[in-house]
PDB file of C-alpha atoms and ligand atoms in Angstrom:
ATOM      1  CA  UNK A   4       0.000   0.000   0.000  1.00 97.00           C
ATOM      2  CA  UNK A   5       1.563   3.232  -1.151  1.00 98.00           C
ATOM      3  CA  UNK A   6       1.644   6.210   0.931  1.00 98.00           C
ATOM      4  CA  UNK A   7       2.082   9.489   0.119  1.00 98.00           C
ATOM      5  CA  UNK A   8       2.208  11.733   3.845  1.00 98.00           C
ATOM      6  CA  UNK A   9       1.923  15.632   4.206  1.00 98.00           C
ATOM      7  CA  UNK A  10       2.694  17.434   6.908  1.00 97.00           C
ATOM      8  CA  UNK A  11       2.874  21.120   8.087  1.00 96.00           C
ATOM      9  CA  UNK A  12       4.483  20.318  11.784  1.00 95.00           C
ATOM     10  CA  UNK A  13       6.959  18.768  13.702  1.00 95.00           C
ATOM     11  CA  UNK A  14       5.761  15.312  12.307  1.00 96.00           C
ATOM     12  CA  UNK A  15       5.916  13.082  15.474  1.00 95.00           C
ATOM     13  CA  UNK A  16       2.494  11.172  14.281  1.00 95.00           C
ATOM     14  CA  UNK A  17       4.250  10.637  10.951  1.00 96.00           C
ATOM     15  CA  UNK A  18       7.397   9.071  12.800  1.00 97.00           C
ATOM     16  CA  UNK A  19       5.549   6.513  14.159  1.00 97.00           C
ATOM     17  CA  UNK A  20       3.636   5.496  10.678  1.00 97.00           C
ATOM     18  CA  UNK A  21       7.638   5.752   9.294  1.00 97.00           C
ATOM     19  CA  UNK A  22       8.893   3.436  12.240  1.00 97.00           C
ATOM     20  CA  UNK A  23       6.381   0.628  11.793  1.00 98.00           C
ATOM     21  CA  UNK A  24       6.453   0.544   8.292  1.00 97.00           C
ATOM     22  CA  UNK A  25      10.789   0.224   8.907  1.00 96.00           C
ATOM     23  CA  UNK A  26      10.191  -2.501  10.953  1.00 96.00           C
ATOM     24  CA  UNK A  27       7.780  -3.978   9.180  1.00 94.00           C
ATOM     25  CA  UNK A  28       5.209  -3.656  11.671  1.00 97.00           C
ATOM     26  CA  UNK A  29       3.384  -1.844   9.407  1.00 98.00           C
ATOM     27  CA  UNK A  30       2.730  -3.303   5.733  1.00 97.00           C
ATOM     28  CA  UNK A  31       2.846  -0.025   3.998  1.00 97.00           C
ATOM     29  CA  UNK A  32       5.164   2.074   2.167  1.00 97.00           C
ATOM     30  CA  UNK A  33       5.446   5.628   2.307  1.00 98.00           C
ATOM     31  CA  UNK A  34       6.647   7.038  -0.825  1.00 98.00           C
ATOM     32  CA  UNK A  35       6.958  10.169  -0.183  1.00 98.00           C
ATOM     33  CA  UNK A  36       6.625  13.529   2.484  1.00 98.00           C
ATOM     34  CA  UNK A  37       5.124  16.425   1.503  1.00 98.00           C
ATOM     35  CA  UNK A  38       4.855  19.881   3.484  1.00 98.00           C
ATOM     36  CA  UNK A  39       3.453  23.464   2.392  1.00 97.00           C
ATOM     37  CA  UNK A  40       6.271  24.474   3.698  1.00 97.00           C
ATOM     38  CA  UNK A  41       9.915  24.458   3.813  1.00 97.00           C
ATOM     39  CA  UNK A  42      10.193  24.588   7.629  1.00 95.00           C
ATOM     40  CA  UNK A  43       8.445  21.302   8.523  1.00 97.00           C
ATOM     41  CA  UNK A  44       9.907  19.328  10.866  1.00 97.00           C
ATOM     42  CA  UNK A  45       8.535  16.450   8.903  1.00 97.00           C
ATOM     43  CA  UNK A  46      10.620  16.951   6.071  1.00 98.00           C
ATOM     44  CA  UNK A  47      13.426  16.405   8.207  1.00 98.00           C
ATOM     45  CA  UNK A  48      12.093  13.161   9.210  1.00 98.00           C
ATOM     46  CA  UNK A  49      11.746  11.695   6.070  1.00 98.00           C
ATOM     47  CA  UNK A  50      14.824  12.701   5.172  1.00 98.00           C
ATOM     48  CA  UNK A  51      16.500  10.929   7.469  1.00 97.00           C
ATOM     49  CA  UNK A  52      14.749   7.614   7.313  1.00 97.00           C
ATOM     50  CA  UNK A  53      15.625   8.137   3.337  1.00 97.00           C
ATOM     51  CA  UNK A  54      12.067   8.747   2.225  1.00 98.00           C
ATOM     52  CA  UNK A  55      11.844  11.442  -0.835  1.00 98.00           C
ATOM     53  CA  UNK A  56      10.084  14.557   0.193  1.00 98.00           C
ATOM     54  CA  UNK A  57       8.798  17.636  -1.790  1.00 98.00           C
ATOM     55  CA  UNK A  58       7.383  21.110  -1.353  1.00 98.00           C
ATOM     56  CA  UNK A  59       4.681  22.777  -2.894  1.00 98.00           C
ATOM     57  CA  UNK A  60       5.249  26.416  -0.598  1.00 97.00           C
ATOM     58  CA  UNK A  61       1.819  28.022  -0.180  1.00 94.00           C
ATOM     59  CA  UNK A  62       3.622  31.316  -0.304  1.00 94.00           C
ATOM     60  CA  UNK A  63       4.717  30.871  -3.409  1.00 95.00           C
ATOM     61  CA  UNK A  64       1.764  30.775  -5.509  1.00 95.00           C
ATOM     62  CA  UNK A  65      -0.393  33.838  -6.410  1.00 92.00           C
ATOM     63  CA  UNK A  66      -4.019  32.106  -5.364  1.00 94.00           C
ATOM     64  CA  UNK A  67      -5.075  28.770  -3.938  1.00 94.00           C
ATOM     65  CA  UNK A  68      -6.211  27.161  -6.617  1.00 95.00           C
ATOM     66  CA  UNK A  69      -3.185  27.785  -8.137  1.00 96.00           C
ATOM     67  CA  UNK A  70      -1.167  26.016  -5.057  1.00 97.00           C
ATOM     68  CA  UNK A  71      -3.970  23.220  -5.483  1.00 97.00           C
ATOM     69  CA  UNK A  72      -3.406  22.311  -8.695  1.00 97.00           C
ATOM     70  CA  UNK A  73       0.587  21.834  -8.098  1.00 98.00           C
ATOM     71  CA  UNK A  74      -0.378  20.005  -4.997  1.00 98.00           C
ATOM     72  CA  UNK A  75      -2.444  17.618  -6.609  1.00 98.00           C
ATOM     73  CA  UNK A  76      -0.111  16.843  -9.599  1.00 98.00           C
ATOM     74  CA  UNK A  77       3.152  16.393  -7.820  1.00 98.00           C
ATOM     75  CA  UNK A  78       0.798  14.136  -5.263  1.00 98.00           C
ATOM     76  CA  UNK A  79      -0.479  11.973  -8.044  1.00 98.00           C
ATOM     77  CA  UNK A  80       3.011  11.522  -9.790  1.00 98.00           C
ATOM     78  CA  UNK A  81       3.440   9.041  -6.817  1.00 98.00           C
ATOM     79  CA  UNK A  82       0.545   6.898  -7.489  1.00 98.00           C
ATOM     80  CA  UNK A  83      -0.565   6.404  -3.798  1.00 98.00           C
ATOM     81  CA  UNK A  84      -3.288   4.353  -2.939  1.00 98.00           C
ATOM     82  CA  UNK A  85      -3.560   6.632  -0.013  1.00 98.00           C
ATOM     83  CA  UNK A  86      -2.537   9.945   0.680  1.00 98.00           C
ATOM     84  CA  UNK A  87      -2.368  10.889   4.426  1.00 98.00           C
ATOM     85  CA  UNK A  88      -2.981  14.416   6.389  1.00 97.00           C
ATOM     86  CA  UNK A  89      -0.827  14.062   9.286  1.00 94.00           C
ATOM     87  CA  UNK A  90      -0.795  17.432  10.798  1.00 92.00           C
ATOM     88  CA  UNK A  91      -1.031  19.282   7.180  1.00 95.00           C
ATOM     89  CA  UNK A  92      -2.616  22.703   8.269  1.00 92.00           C
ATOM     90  CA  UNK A  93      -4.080  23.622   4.664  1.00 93.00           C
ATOM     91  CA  UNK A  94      -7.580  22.221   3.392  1.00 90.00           C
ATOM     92  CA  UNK A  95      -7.007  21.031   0.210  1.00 92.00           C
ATOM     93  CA  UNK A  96      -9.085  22.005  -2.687  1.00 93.00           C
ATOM     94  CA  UNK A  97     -11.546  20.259  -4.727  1.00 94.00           C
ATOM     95  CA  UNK A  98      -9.271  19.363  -7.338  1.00 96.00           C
ATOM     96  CA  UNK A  99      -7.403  17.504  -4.785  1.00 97.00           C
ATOM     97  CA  UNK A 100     -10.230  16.164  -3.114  1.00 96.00           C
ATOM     98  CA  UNK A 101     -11.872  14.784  -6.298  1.00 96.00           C
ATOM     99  CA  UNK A 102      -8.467  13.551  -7.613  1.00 98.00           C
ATOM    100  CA  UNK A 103      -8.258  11.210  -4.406  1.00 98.00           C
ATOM    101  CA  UNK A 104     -11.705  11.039  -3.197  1.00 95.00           C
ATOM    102  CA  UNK A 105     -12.018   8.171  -0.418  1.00 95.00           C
ATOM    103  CA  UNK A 106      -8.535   7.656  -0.445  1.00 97.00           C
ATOM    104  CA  UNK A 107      -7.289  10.967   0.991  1.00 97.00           C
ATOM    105  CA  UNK A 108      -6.814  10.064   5.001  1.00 98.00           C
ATOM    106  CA  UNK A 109      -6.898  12.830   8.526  1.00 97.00           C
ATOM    107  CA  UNK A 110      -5.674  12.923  11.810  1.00 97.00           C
ATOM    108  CA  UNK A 111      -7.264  15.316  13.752  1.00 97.00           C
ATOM    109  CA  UNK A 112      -6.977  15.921  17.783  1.00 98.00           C
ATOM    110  CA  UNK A 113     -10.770  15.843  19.018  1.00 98.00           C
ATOM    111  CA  UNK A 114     -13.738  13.639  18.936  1.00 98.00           C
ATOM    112  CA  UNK A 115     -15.070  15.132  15.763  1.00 98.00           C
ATOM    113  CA  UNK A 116     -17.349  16.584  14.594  1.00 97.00           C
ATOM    114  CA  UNK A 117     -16.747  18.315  17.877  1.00 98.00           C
ATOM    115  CA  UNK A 118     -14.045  20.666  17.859  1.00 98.00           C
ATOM    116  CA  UNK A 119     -12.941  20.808  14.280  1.00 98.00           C
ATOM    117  CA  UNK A 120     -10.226  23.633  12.853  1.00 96.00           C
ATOM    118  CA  UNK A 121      -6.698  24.413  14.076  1.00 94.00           C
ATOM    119  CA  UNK A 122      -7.393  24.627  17.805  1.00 97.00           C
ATOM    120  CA  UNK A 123      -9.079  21.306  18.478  1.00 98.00           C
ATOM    121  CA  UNK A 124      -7.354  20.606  21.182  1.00 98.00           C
ATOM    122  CA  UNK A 125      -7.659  24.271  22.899  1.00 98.00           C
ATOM    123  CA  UNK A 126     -11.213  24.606  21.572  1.00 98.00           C
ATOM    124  CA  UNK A 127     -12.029  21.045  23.671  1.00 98.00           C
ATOM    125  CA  UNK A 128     -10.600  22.300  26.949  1.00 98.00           C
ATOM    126  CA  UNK A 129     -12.002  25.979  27.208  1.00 97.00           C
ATOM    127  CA  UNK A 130     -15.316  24.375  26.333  1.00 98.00           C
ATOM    128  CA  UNK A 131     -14.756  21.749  29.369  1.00 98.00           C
ATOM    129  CA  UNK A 132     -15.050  18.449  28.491  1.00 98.00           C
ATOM    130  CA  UNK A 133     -13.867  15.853  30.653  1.00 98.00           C
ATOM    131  CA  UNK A 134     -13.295  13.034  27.671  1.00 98.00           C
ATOM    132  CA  UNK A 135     -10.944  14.504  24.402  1.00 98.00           C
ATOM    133  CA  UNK A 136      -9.496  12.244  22.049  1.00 98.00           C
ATOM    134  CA  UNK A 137      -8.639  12.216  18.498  1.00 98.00           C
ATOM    135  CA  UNK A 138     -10.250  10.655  15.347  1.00 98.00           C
ATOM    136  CA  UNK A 139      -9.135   8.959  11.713  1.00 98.00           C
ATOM    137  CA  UNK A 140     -11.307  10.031   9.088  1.00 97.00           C
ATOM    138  CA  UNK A 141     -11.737  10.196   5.290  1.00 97.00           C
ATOM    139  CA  UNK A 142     -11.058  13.737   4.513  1.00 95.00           C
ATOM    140  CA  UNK A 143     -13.221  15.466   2.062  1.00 93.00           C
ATOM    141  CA  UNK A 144     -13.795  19.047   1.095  1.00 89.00           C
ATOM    142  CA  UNK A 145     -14.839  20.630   3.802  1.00 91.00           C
ATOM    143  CA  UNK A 146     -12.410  21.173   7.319  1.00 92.00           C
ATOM    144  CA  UNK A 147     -12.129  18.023   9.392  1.00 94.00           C
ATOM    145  CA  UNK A 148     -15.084  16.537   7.631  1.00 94.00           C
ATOM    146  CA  UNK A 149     -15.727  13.381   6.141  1.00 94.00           C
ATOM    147  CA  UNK A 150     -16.447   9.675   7.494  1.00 95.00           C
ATOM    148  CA  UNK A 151     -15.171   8.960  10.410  1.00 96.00           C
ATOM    149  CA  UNK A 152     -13.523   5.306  10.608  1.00 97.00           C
ATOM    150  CA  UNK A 153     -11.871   5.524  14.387  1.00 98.00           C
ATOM    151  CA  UNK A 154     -11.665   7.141  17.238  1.00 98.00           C
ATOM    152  CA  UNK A 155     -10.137   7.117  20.916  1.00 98.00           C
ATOM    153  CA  UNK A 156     -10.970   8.962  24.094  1.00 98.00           C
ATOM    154  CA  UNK A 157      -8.823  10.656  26.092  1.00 98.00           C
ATOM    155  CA  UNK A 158      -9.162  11.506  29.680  1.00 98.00           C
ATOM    156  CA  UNK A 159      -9.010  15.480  30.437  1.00 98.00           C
ATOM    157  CA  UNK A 160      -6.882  16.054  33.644  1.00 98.00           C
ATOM    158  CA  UNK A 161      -7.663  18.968  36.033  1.00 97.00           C
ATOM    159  CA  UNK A 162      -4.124  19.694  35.658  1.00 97.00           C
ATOM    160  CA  UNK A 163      -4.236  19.532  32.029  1.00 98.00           C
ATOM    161  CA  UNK A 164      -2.805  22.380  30.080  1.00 98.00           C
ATOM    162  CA  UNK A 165      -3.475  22.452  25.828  1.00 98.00           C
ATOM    163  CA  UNK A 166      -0.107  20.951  25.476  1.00 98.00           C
ATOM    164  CA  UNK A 167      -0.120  18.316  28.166  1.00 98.00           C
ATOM    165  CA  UNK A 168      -3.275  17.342  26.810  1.00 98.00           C
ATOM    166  CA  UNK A 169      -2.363  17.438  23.485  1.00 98.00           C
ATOM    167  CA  UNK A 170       0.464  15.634  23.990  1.00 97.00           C
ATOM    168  CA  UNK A 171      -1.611  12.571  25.562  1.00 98.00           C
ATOM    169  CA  UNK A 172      -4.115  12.727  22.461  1.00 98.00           C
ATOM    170  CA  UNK A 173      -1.053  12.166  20.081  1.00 97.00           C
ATOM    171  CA  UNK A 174       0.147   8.824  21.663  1.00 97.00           C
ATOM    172  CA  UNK A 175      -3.517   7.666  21.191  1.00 97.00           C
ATOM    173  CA  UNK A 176      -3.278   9.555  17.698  1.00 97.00           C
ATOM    174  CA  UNK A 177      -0.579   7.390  16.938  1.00 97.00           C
ATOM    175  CA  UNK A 178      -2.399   4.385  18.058  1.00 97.00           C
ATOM    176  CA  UNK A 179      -5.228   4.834  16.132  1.00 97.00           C
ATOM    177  CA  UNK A 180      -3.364   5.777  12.719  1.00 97.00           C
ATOM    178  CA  UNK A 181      -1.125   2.185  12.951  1.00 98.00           C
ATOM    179  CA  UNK A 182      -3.820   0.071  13.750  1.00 98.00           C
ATOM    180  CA  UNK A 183      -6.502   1.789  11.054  1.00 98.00           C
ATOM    181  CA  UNK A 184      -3.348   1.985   8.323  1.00 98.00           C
ATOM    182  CA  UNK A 185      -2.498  -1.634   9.461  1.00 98.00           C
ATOM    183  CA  UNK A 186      -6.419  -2.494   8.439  1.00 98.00           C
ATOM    184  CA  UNK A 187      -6.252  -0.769   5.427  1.00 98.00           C
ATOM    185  CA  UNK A 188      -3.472  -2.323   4.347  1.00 98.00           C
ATOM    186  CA  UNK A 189      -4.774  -5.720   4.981  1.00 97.00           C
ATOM    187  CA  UNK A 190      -7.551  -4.888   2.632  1.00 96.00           C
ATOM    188  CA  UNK A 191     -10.431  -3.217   4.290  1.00 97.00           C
ATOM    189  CA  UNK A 192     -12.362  -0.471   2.967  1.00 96.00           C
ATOM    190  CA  UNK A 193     -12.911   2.895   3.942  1.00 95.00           C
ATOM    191  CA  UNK A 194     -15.951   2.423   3.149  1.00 93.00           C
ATOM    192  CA  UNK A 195     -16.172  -1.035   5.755  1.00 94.00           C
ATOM    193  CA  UNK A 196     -15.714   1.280   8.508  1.00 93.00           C
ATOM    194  CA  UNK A 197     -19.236   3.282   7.898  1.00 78.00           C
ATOM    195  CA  UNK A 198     -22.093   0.363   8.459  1.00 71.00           C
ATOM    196  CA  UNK A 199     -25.480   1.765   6.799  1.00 69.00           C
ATOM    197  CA  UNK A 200     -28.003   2.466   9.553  1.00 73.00           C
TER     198      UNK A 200
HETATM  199  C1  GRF B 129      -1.675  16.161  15.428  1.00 66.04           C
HETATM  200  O1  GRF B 129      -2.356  16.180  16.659  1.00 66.04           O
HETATM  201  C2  GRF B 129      -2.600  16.380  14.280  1.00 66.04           C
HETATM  202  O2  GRF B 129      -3.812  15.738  14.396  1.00 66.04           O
HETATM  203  C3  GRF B 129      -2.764  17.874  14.369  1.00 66.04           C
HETATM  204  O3  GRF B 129      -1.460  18.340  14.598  1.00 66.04           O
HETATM  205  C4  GRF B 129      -0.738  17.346  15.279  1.00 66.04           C
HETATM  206  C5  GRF B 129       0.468  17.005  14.458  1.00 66.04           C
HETATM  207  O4  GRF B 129       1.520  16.711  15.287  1.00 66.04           O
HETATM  208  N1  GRF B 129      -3.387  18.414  13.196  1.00 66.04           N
HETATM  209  P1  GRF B 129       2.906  16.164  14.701  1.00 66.04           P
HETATM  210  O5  GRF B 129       3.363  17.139  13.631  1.00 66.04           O
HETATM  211  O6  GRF B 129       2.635  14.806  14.141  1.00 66.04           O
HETATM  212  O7  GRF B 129       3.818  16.129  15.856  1.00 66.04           O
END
């Protein structure tokens, strides 16, 4: 199963995807890293476990769409079965969306559809809930939207502080990314993950 990750951040969830699929844990191969940006963390990651990487800056292009369509291309010139948001911080557009429609994965820090945007995790705990967590879904065009096909709850701690919190939601994050990538690639369906009621 062919991967193709993007990433805005520091690119911790990635590592762990990149670490099981070293070890073989993980039947899936990540072709390739992709950022918006030249600073990302991520990049450096990939770099070092000698995975290609790319960028297609989002300062660099005059409009979105613009940044969309390069996106897309250079995406699809991998062939992935799957491409994967982990931490990418741009919505992609609908030529991206169409162009991998049910195959384009998310990460996102909160039980959605609560708490969707940026700032799950901050958003969660000044609203006061006493269970986070994080969720995988199929992303489509809209932000943090799409079918959901796992999540995990976290516990919030009266001592908990966005980071500490957010920090707790990753290694759940994590988790739930290996063992829903790890289904995938053993053959099931997004679509398996969403019984009809
Ligand atoms: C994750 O919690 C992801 O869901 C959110 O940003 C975080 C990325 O962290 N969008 P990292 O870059 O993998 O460390």
């Amino acid at each position: 199963m062919r991967i193709v990750a993007l990433a805005s951040g520091s690119g911790s969830n990635l590592q762990a995807v990149m670490d099981a699929a070293a070890s073989g844990t993980l039947d899936v191969e990540i072709v390739a890293v992709g950022s918006d940006t030249p600073d990302a963390g991520a990049l450096a990651r990939a770099a070092a476990a000698g995975i290609e990487t790319f960028v297609v800056d989002f300062a660099r292009f005059d409009d979105r769409a613009a940044w969309n369509h390069a996106l897309t291309v250079k995406t699809a010139s991998y062939a992935p079965d799957y491409v994967l948001s982990s931490g990418f911080m741009r919505i992609a557009g609908p030529e991206f969306i169409a162009a991998f429609e049910g195959r384009y994965l998310n990460t996102h820090p909160a039980l959605l559809p609560a708490f969707p945007g940026a700032h799950g995790v901050r958003d969660a705990l000044r609203y006061g809930v006493k269970v986070a967590g994080c969720t995988v879904h199929v992303a489509d065009a809209g932000v943090d939207t799409g079918p959901i096909l796992a999540q995990a709850a976290v516990p919030v701690l009266d001592t908990d502080t966005e980071q500490t919190l957010h920090e707790r939601i990753k290694v759940q994050e994590r988790n739930l990314l290996l063992v829903v990538l790890g289904e995938l690639a053993a053959g099931k369906a997004p679509e398996d993950y969403a019984p009809r009621r």
